[in-house]
Coordinates of C-alpha atoms and ligand atoms in Angstrom, one line a residue:
M4 CA 104.1 82.6 78.5
A5 CA 106.3 85.0 76.6
E6 CA 107.2 82.2 74.3
K7 CA 103.6 81.4 73.6
A8 CA 102.8 85.0 72.9
K9 CA 105.7 85.1 70.5
N10 CA 104.5 82.0 68.7
Q11 CA 101.0 83.4 68.4
K12 CA 102.4 86.5 66.8
K13 CA 104.4 84.4 64.4
D14 CA 101.3 82.4 63.4
K15 CA 99.6 85.6 62.3
K16 CA 102.0 86.2 59.4
E17 CA 103.6 83.2 57.8
I18 CA 107.3 83.6 57.2
T19 CA 108.0 82.9 53.5
N20 CA 111.6 84.3 53.3
A21 CA 113.9 81.5 54.4
W22 CA 116.5 83.9 55.7
L23 CA 114.1 85.0 58.5
K24 CA 113.9 81.5 60.0
Y25 CA 117.6 80.8 60.4
N26 CA 119.3 80.9 63.8
A27 CA 123.0 81.5 64.2
K28 CA 123.9 77.8 63.8
Q29 CA 121.8 77.5 60.7
L30 CA 123.3 80.7 59.2
K31 CA 126.8 79.2 59.7
E32 CA 125.6 76.0 58.0
V33 CA 124.3 78.1 55.1
D34 CA 127.7 79.8 54.7
Q35 CA 129.7 76.5 54.9
L36 CA 127.5 74.8 52.4
S37 CA 127.6 77.7 49.9
D38 CA 131.4 77.9 50.3
E39 CA 131.6 74.2 49.4
Y40 CA 129.2 74.8 46.5
I41 CA 131.2 77.7 45.2
D42 CA 134.3 75.5 45.1
F43 CA 132.3 72.8 43.4
I44 CA 131.1 74.9 40.5
S45 CA 134.4 76.7 40.2
E46 CA 136.2 73.4 39.7
C47 CA 133.6 71.4 37.8
K48 CA 132.8 73.1 34.6
T49 CA 132.2 70.0 32.4
E50 CA 130.1 66.9 32.9
R51 CA 133.3 64.9 33.2
E52 CA 134.8 67.2 35.8
C53 CA 131.5 66.8 37.8
V54 CA 131.6 63.0 37.6
D55 CA 135.3 62.9 38.7
K56 CA 134.6 65.2 41.7
I57 CA 131.4 63.4 42.8
V58 CA 133.3 60.1 42.7
S59 CA 136.1 61.5 44.8
M60 CA 133.6 62.8 47.3
A61 CA 131.7 59.5 47.3
E62 CA 134.8 57.4 47.7
K63 CA 135.9 59.4 50.8
L64 CA 132.5 58.3 52.3
G65 CA 133.1 54.6 51.5
Y66 CA 131.1 54.4 48.2
K67 CA 132.4 51.5 46.0
D68 CA 132.3 51.0 42.2
L69 CA 129.3 48.7 41.5
A70 CA 131.2 47.0 38.8
K71 CA 133.9 45.9 41.3
V72 CA 131.7 44.4 44.0
K73 CA 130.5 40.8 43.8
K74 CA 127.5 41.1 46.2
A75 CA 125.5 44.0 47.6
K76 CA 123.4 44.2 50.7
A77 CA 121.5 46.8 52.8
G78 CA 123.6 49.7 53.9
D79 CA 126.1 49.4 51.0
R80 CA 127.0 52.6 49.2
L81 CA 127.7 52.1 45.5
Y82 CA 128.2 54.1 42.3
A83 CA 128.4 53.4 38.6
I84 CA 129.8 55.8 35.9
N85 CA 128.5 56.0 32.4
K86 CA 131.4 56.8 30.0
G87 CA 132.8 59.4 32.3
K88 CA 129.9 61.8 31.8
A89 CA 127.0 60.5 33.9
I90 CA 126.8 58.8 37.3
V91 CA 124.4 57.0 39.5
L92 CA 124.9 56.5 43.2
F93 CA 123.0 54.1 45.5
V94 CA 122.5 53.6 49.2
V95 CA 121.1 50.1 49.3
G96 CA 117.9 49.9 51.5
T97 CA 116.6 47.3 53.9
E98 CA 113.6 46.7 51.7
P99 CA 113.9 44.7 48.5
L100 CA 114.5 46.8 45.4
E101 CA 111.2 45.8 43.8
K102 CA 109.5 47.9 46.5
G103 CA 110.8 50.9 44.6
M104 CA 113.5 53.5 45.1
K105 CA 113.7 57.1 46.2
I106 CA 115.5 58.9 43.4
L107 CA 117.1 62.3 43.2
G108 CA 118.0 63.3 39.6
A109 CA 119.7 66.3 38.0
H110 CA 121.8 67.1 35.0
I111 CA 125.5 68.0 34.9
D112 CA 125.9 69.4 31.4
S113 CA 125.6 73.1 31.0
P114 CA 125.3 75.5 28.0
R115 CA 128.7 76.4 26.5
L116 CA 130.6 76.6 23.3
D117 CA 132.0 73.2 22.0
I118 CA 135.2 73.3 19.9
K119 CA 134.7 71.8 16.5
Q120 CA 136.6 68.7 15.3
N121 CA 138.7 70.7 12.8
P122 CA 138.9 73.9 14.8
L123 CA 142.2 75.7 14.4
Y124 CA 142.8 78.2 11.6
E125 CA 144.7 81.4 10.9
D126 CA 143.3 84.7 9.5
T127 CA 145.3 87.8 9.1
E128 CA 148.0 86.5 11.4
L129 CA 145.6 85.7 14.2
A130 CA 144.9 82.1 15.3
L131 CA 141.3 81.1 16.0
M132 CA 139.2 78.1 16.9
E133 CA 135.8 77.3 15.4
T134 CA 133.0 76.4 17.9
H135 CA 129.4 75.1 17.8
Y136 CA 127.4 76.3 20.8
Y137 CA 125.7 73.6 23.0
G138 CA 122.3 74.3 24.6
G139 CA 120.1 77.3 24.3
I140 CA 122.2 80.5 24.6
K141 CA 121.8 84.2 23.9
K142 CA 124.9 84.3 21.7
Y143 CA 125.6 88.0 22.3
Q144 CA 126.2 87.2 26.0
W145 CA 129.2 85.1 25.2
V146 CA 131.5 87.6 23.6
A147 CA 134.0 90.1 25.0
T148 CA 134.3 88.0 28.2
P149 CA 137.2 85.8 29.5
M150 CA 136.8 82.2 28.6
A151 CA 138.6 79.0 29.5
I152 CA 139.0 75.7 27.7
H153 CA 138.1 72.5 29.5
G154 CA 137.9 69.0 28.2
V155 CA 139.8 65.9 26.9
F156 CA 141.9 64.7 24.0
C157 CA 141.4 61.0 23.3
K158 CA 144.5 59.7 21.5
K159 CA 144.8 56.7 19.2
D160 CA 146.9 54.9 21.7
G161 CA 143.9 54.7 24.0
T162 CA 145.0 57.4 26.5
T163 CA 143.0 60.4 27.4
V164 CA 144.6 63.8 28.2
K165 CA 142.7 66.2 30.3
V166 CA 142.8 69.9 29.4
V167 CA 142.2 73.0 31.5
I168 CA 143.4 76.3 30.2
G169 CA 142.3 79.6 31.7
E170 CA 141.5 78.8 35.4
D171 CA 144.8 79.1 37.2
P172 CA 145.5 82.8 37.8
S173 CA 148.8 82.4 35.9
D174 CA 147.0 80.9 32.9
P175 CA 146.0 82.9 29.9
V176 CA 142.3 83.1 29.1
V177 CA 140.8 83.1 25.6
G178 CA 137.6 84.7 24.2
I179 CA 135.4 85.9 21.4
S180 CA 135.6 89.4 20.2
D181 CA 132.7 91.8 19.8
L182 CA 132.4 94.7 17.4
L183 CA 133.4 98.1 18.7
I184 CA 130.5 100.4 19.3
H185 CA 132.0 103.0 17.0
L186 CA 131.5 100.8 13.9
A187 CA 128.4 98.9 15.1
Q188 CA 125.8 101.1 13.4
D189 CA 124.5 98.2 11.2
Q190 CA 124.9 95.6 14.0
M191 CA 122.9 97.6 16.5
E192 CA 120.0 97.6 14.1
K193 CA 119.9 93.8 14.1
K194 CA 117.5 91.8 16.3
A195 CA 119.2 90.1 19.3
S196 CA 119.2 86.6 17.8
K197 CA 121.2 88.0 14.8
V198 CA 123.6 90.4 16.6
I199 CA 126.1 87.6 17.0
E200 CA 125.7 84.6 14.7
G201 CA 126.6 81.1 15.6
E202 CA 129.3 80.7 12.9
D203 CA 131.0 83.8 14.2
L204 CA 131.6 82.4 17.7
N205 CA 135.3 81.9 16.9
V206 CA 137.7 81.9 19.8
L207 CA 140.9 84.0 19.5
V208 CA 143.8 81.9 20.7
G209 CA 147.1 83.4 19.5
S210 CA 149.0 86.1 17.5
I211 CA 152.7 85.3 17.5
P212 CA 154.1 83.7 14.3
L213 CA 156.4 80.7 14.6
K214 CA 159.8 81.8 13.2
D215 CA 160.9 80.2 9.9
T216 CA 157.5 79.0 9.0
E217 CA 156.1 79.8 5.6
K218 CA 152.4 79.2 6.0
D219 CA 150.0 79.9 8.9
A220 CA 152.9 80.6 11.2
V221 CA 150.7 81.9 14.0
K222 CA 148.5 78.8 13.9
A223 CA 151.7 76.7 13.8
N224 CA 153.0 78.4 16.9
V225 CA 149.7 77.8 18.9
M226 CA 149.6 74.2 17.7
K227 CA 153.2 73.7 18.9
L228 CA 152.4 75.1 22.4
I229 CA 149.4 72.8 22.7
A230 CA 151.3 69.8 21.3
D231 CA 154.2 70.4 23.7
K232 CA 152.0 70.9 26.8
Y233 CA 149.5 68.0 26.2
G234 CA 151.6 65.6 24.0
I235 CA 149.1 65.6 21.2
E236 CA 149.1 66.4 17.5
E237 CA 146.6 68.5 15.4
K238 CA 144.8 65.3 14.2
D239 CA 143.9 64.6 17.9
F240 CA 141.3 67.4 17.8
L241 CA 139.3 64.8 15.7
S242 CA 138.8 62.8 18.9
A243 CA 138.6 65.6 21.4
E244 CA 135.8 67.0 23.5
L245 CA 136.8 70.5 24.4
E246 CA 134.3 73.0 25.9
V247 CA 134.8 76.8 26.0
V248 CA 133.3 78.0 29.3
P249 CA 133.4 81.3 31.3
A250 CA 136.8 81.5 33.0
G251 CA 137.3 82.1 36.7
R252 CA 135.7 81.2 40.0
A253 CA 132.1 81.6 41.2
R254 CA 131.7 84.4 43.7
H255 CA 129.6 85.6 46.6
Y256 CA 127.0 87.9 45.1
G257 CA 125.3 90.9 46.6
I258 CA 126.6 93.4 49.2
D259 CA 125.0 91.1 51.9
K260 CA 126.7 88.0 50.3
S261 CA 123.3 86.3 50.2
M262 CA 123.7 84.9 46.7
V263 CA 126.2 83.1 44.4
M264 CA 127.2 84.1 41.0
G265 CA 128.8 81.4 38.9
Y266 CA 128.8 79.5 35.7
G267 CA 126.9 76.2 35.1
Q268 CA 124.4 76.5 38.0
D269 CA 121.9 75.1 35.6
D270 CA 121.9 72.4 36.7
R271 CA 124.9 71.8 38.9
I272 CA 123.2 73.6 41.7
C273 CA 120.6 70.7 41.8
A274 CA 123.3 68.1 41.1
F275 CA 125.5 69.3 44.0
T276 CA 122.6 69.5 46.5
S277 CA 121.1 66.2 45.4
A278 CA 124.5 64.5 45.9
K279 CA 125.0 66.2 49.2
A280 CA 121.7 64.9 50.5
L281 CA 122.4 61.4 49.4
F282 CA 125.9 61.6 51.0
N283 CA 124.1 62.5 54.3
C284 CA 122.0 59.4 54.0
T285 CA 123.6 56.4 55.6
S286 CA 120.7 54.0 56.0
T287 CA 117.3 53.8 54.4
D288 CA 114.3 51.5 54.1
R289 CA 113.8 51.8 50.3
T290 CA 117.0 52.2 48.3
A291 CA 118.1 55.8 47.9
V292 CA 119.5 56.9 44.6
C293 CA 121.1 60.0 43.0
I294 CA 121.4 60.0 39.2
L295 CA 123.3 62.8 37.5
V296 CA 123.1 62.8 33.7
D297 CA 124.5 64.5 30.7
K298 CA 122.9 66.0 27.5
E299 CA 119.8 67.5 29.1
E300 CA 120.5 70.8 27.5
I301 CA 120.2 69.2 24.0
G302 CA 117.2 67.0 24.6
S303 CA 118.5 64.2 27.0
V304 CA 119.7 62.2 23.9
G305 CA 122.7 60.0 23.5
A306 CA 124.2 57.2 25.6
T307 CA 124.9 59.5 28.5
G308 CA 121.6 61.4 28.5
M309 CA 118.5 60.4 30.5
T310 CA 116.8 58.6 27.6
S311 CA 119.7 56.1 27.7
V312 CA 119.0 52.7 29.3
F313 CA 122.0 53.2 31.5
F314 CA 119.9 53.8 34.6
E315 CA 117.7 50.8 34.0
N316 CA 120.7 48.6 33.4
M317 CA 122.4 49.7 36.6
V318 CA 119.3 49.0 38.7
A319 CA 119.3 45.5 37.1
E320 CA 122.9 45.1 38.0
L321 CA 122.3 46.2 41.6
M322 CA 119.3 43.8 41.9
D323 CA 121.5 41.0 40.5
K324 CA 124.2 41.8 43.1
C325 CA 121.6 41.7 45.8
G326 CA 120.7 38.2 44.5
D327 CA 117.2 39.3 43.6
Y328 CA 117.0 40.0 39.9
S329 CA 114.2 39.2 37.5
E330 CA 112.8 41.2 34.6
L331 CA 109.5 41.5 36.4
K332 CA 111.1 42.6 39.7
L333 CA 113.1 45.3 37.7
R334 CA 109.8 46.6 36.2
R335 CA 108.3 46.7 39.7
A336 CA 111.4 48.5 41.1
L337 CA 111.0 51.2 38.5
Q338 CA 107.2 51.5 38.7
N339 CA 107.2 51.7 42.6
S340 CA 109.8 54.5 42.7
H341 CA 109.4 58.1 43.6
M342 CA 111.6 60.8 42.1
L343 CA 112.5 64.4 42.6
S344 CA 113.6 65.4 39.1
S345 CA 115.6 68.5 39.7
D346 CA 116.4 71.3 37.4
V347 CA 116.6 75.1 37.9
N348 CA 113.6 77.4 37.8
A349 CA 113.4 81.0 36.8
A350 CA 113.4 83.3 39.8
Y351 CA 111.2 86.4 39.7
D352 CA 113.4 89.3 38.5
P353 CA 112.3 92.9 39.2
N354 CA 114.0 93.9 36.0
Y355 CA 111.8 91.7 33.9
P356 CA 108.4 91.5 35.6
S357 CA 106.3 91.2 32.4
V358 CA 107.2 87.5 31.8
M359 CA 106.1 86.4 35.3
E360 CA 102.8 85.7 36.9
K361 CA 103.5 86.7 40.5
K362 CA 101.3 84.2 42.3
N363 CA 102.8 81.2 40.4
C364 CA 106.5 81.9 40.0
S365 CA 109.5 81.2 42.1
Y366 CA 111.5 83.8 44.1
L367 CA 115.1 83.9 45.3
G368 CA 115.3 83.0 49.0
K369 CA 111.9 81.3 49.3
G370 CA 113.3 77.8 49.2
M371 CA 113.1 74.8 46.9
A372 CA 110.9 75.4 43.8
F373 CA 108.5 72.7 42.7
S374 CA 106.7 72.6 39.4
K375 CA 103.7 70.4 39.0
F376 CA 104.2 70.8 35.3
T377 CA 106.7 72.4 32.9
G378 CA 106.4 72.5 29.1
S379 CA 105.1 75.3 26.9
R380 CA 102.0 76.2 24.9
G381 CA 99.5 74.2 27.0
K382 CA 102.0 72.2 29.1
S383 CA 103.3 70.5 26.0
G384 CA 106.2 68.1 26.6
S385 CA 105.6 68.2 30.3
N386 CA 105.5 65.7 33.1
D387 CA 102.5 66.6 35.2
A388 CA 103.0 65.4 38.7
N389 CA 100.2 63.7 40.5
P390 CA 98.6 65.6 43.4
E391 CA 98.6 62.5 45.6
F392 CA 102.4 62.6 45.4
I393 CA 102.6 66.3 45.9
A394 CA 100.5 66.0 49.1
K395 CA 103.0 63.4 50.5
L396 CA 105.9 65.8 49.7
R397 CA 104.1 68.7 51.4
A398 CA 103.8 66.5 54.5
A399 CA 107.5 65.6 54.4
F400 CA 108.7 69.1 54.0
D401 CA 106.4 70.6 56.6
K402 CA 107.6 67.9 59.1
H403 CA 111.2 68.9 58.5
N404 CA 110.5 72.6 58.3
V405 CA 111.8 72.9 54.7
F406 CA 110.9 76.1 52.8
Y407 CA 109.5 75.4 49.4
Q408 CA 107.4 77.2 46.7
M409 CA 105.2 76.0 43.9
A410 CA 106.2 77.6 40.7
E411 CA 105.6 77.7 37.0
L412 CA 108.4 78.8 34.6
G413 CA 107.1 82.2 33.7
K414 CA 103.8 83.3 32.3
V415 CA 101.6 81.1 30.1
D416 CA 102.5 81.5 26.5
Q417 CA 105.8 83.3 27.3
G418 CA 107.9 80.2 26.4
G419 CA 108.8 77.4 28.7
G420 CA 111.2 74.5 29.0
G421 CA 111.6 70.8 29.5
T422 CA 113.5 68.6 31.9
I423 CA 114.3 64.9 32.4
A424 CA 111.1 64.3 34.5
Y425 CA 108.9 62.9 31.7
I426 CA 111.6 60.4 30.8
M427 CA 111.6 58.7 34.2
A428 CA 107.8 59.1 34.4
K429 CA 107.5 56.6 31.5
Y430 CA 108.4 53.8 33.9
N431 CA 105.2 54.8 35.6
M432 CA 107.0 56.1 38.7
E433 CA 105.9 59.2 40.6
V434 CA 108.0 62.1 39.4
I435 CA 107.9 65.8 40.1
D436 CA 110.0 68.7 38.8
S437 CA 111.8 70.3 41.7
G438 CA 114.9 72.5 42.0
V439 CA 116.4 75.9 42.7
A440 CA 115.5 79.2 41.2
L441 CA 118.0 81.3 39.3
H442 CA 118.4 84.7 37.8
N443 CA 120.3 84.9 34.4
M444 CA 119.6 81.2 33.5
H445 CA 121.8 80.1 30.6
A446 CA 123.9 83.3 30.8
P447 CA 127.7 82.9 31.4
W448 CA 127.2 83.9 35.0
E449 CA 124.0 82.7 36.7
V450 CA 122.8 83.8 40.1
S451 CA 121.3 81.7 43.0
S452 CA 120.3 82.3 46.6
K453 CA 122.4 80.6 49.3
A454 CA 119.2 80.1 51.3
D455 CA 117.7 78.1 48.4
I456 CA 120.9 75.9 48.2
Y457 CA 120.5 75.1 51.9
E458 CA 116.8 74.5 51.6
A459 CA 117.4 72.2 48.7
V460 CA 119.7 69.9 50.6
N461 CA 117.3 69.9 53.5
G462 CA 114.4 69.2 51.2
Y463 CA 116.1 66.3 49.4
E464 CA 117.0 64.8 52.8
A465 CA 113.4 65.1 54.0
F466 CA 112.3 63.3 50.8
L467 CA 114.9 60.5 51.4
K468 CA 113.7 60.1 55.0
E469 CA 109.9 60.4 54.6
I470 CA 108.9 59.1 51.1
Ligands
MN19 MN1 119.0 74.6 31.0
MN20 MN1 118.5 72.5 33.3

């Protein structure tokens, strides 16, 4: 009786804050998951590092390289890597692939500063490196803050050398200087997009001259240190991919530790939670898929971006290994699929209320965020999800008690953004934008809610079970 009365009371006011629904066991799960997530984004700051980590997690669970298996059957767990920078993982279903797949997609590239191909130079006995920023950034946020260098040198002999400078506590960090306030009278008058200019994002990397060197002795000294450590020569920068990213680990955020502050949460928060949900899926009717792609931040272009035919090719390969490939069946497999295309959303921020429409924006701690549409200026460039599909998702989430919110990215005519959703929708599959809401999107340090991370994994799992 007491229980019934309590339930009736609950019915009166719907709980929308996910923290209020958790019992002690769930709170422990939230903590464990967010600790694992903090490790993930602290260690994986490039698309390559994400792929390497996801593969090692997958292999521990028995996933095998699709290229190395001769045949595939229901229950098999497989992965395929695209040039070290994108990955697709499959749990083969009991139904034939032409019945369609359940696809979780996200991107693993994040805004950063890429080191140019002829980067190293000396000016007034300081050694610097030239960069070209990647993705949309407020450039003034990336100066006067500790940075690390992550990436690879690809050498002429065919070997690849991995680089990480600035993460180990004993490592040095690098960075970009800002102008002292005392001499910033002219700079402070500039508009924010001009305060720091792209060509001025030069990374300071050294100041000791190499003895007995006539020209550019500081540069020579830095080059010698890099050459000795990584076994490379200066020309190897021509075939390098080096990314300057915020140095240091992600952290618990807030006095109540309810949030995470870390670099690259757009969109590794969705990549991590999508992969976790797939890893928890051991058997399925229709084949379950997780695809993590590169290049979303610059338009999903290139061989490793979502517009590449890699995904389509890998589905064809899988069908072939299941002994069930034809061009027509491949087209049906794609058309009959459902997808949660995940990317981060903008959480309501009390410091910037003017850009949000409060009834249709996402909030920290209120669960997964879905956007029927994205785009800007009249939904331009958007995938617009079908309400029939949204209704199915609502049923699935309600059945599994998943917290979710329907949200638009800010007010109409305030801007907007695109995702990979429209690219997969061209196969005529059902796709919706989903994901996790952030504060500080595209800043060096982004903020998410631990409750939303937990709800995302639960939501993706509900999708894989019910759709
Ligand atoms: Mn982004
Ligand atoms: Mn994104």
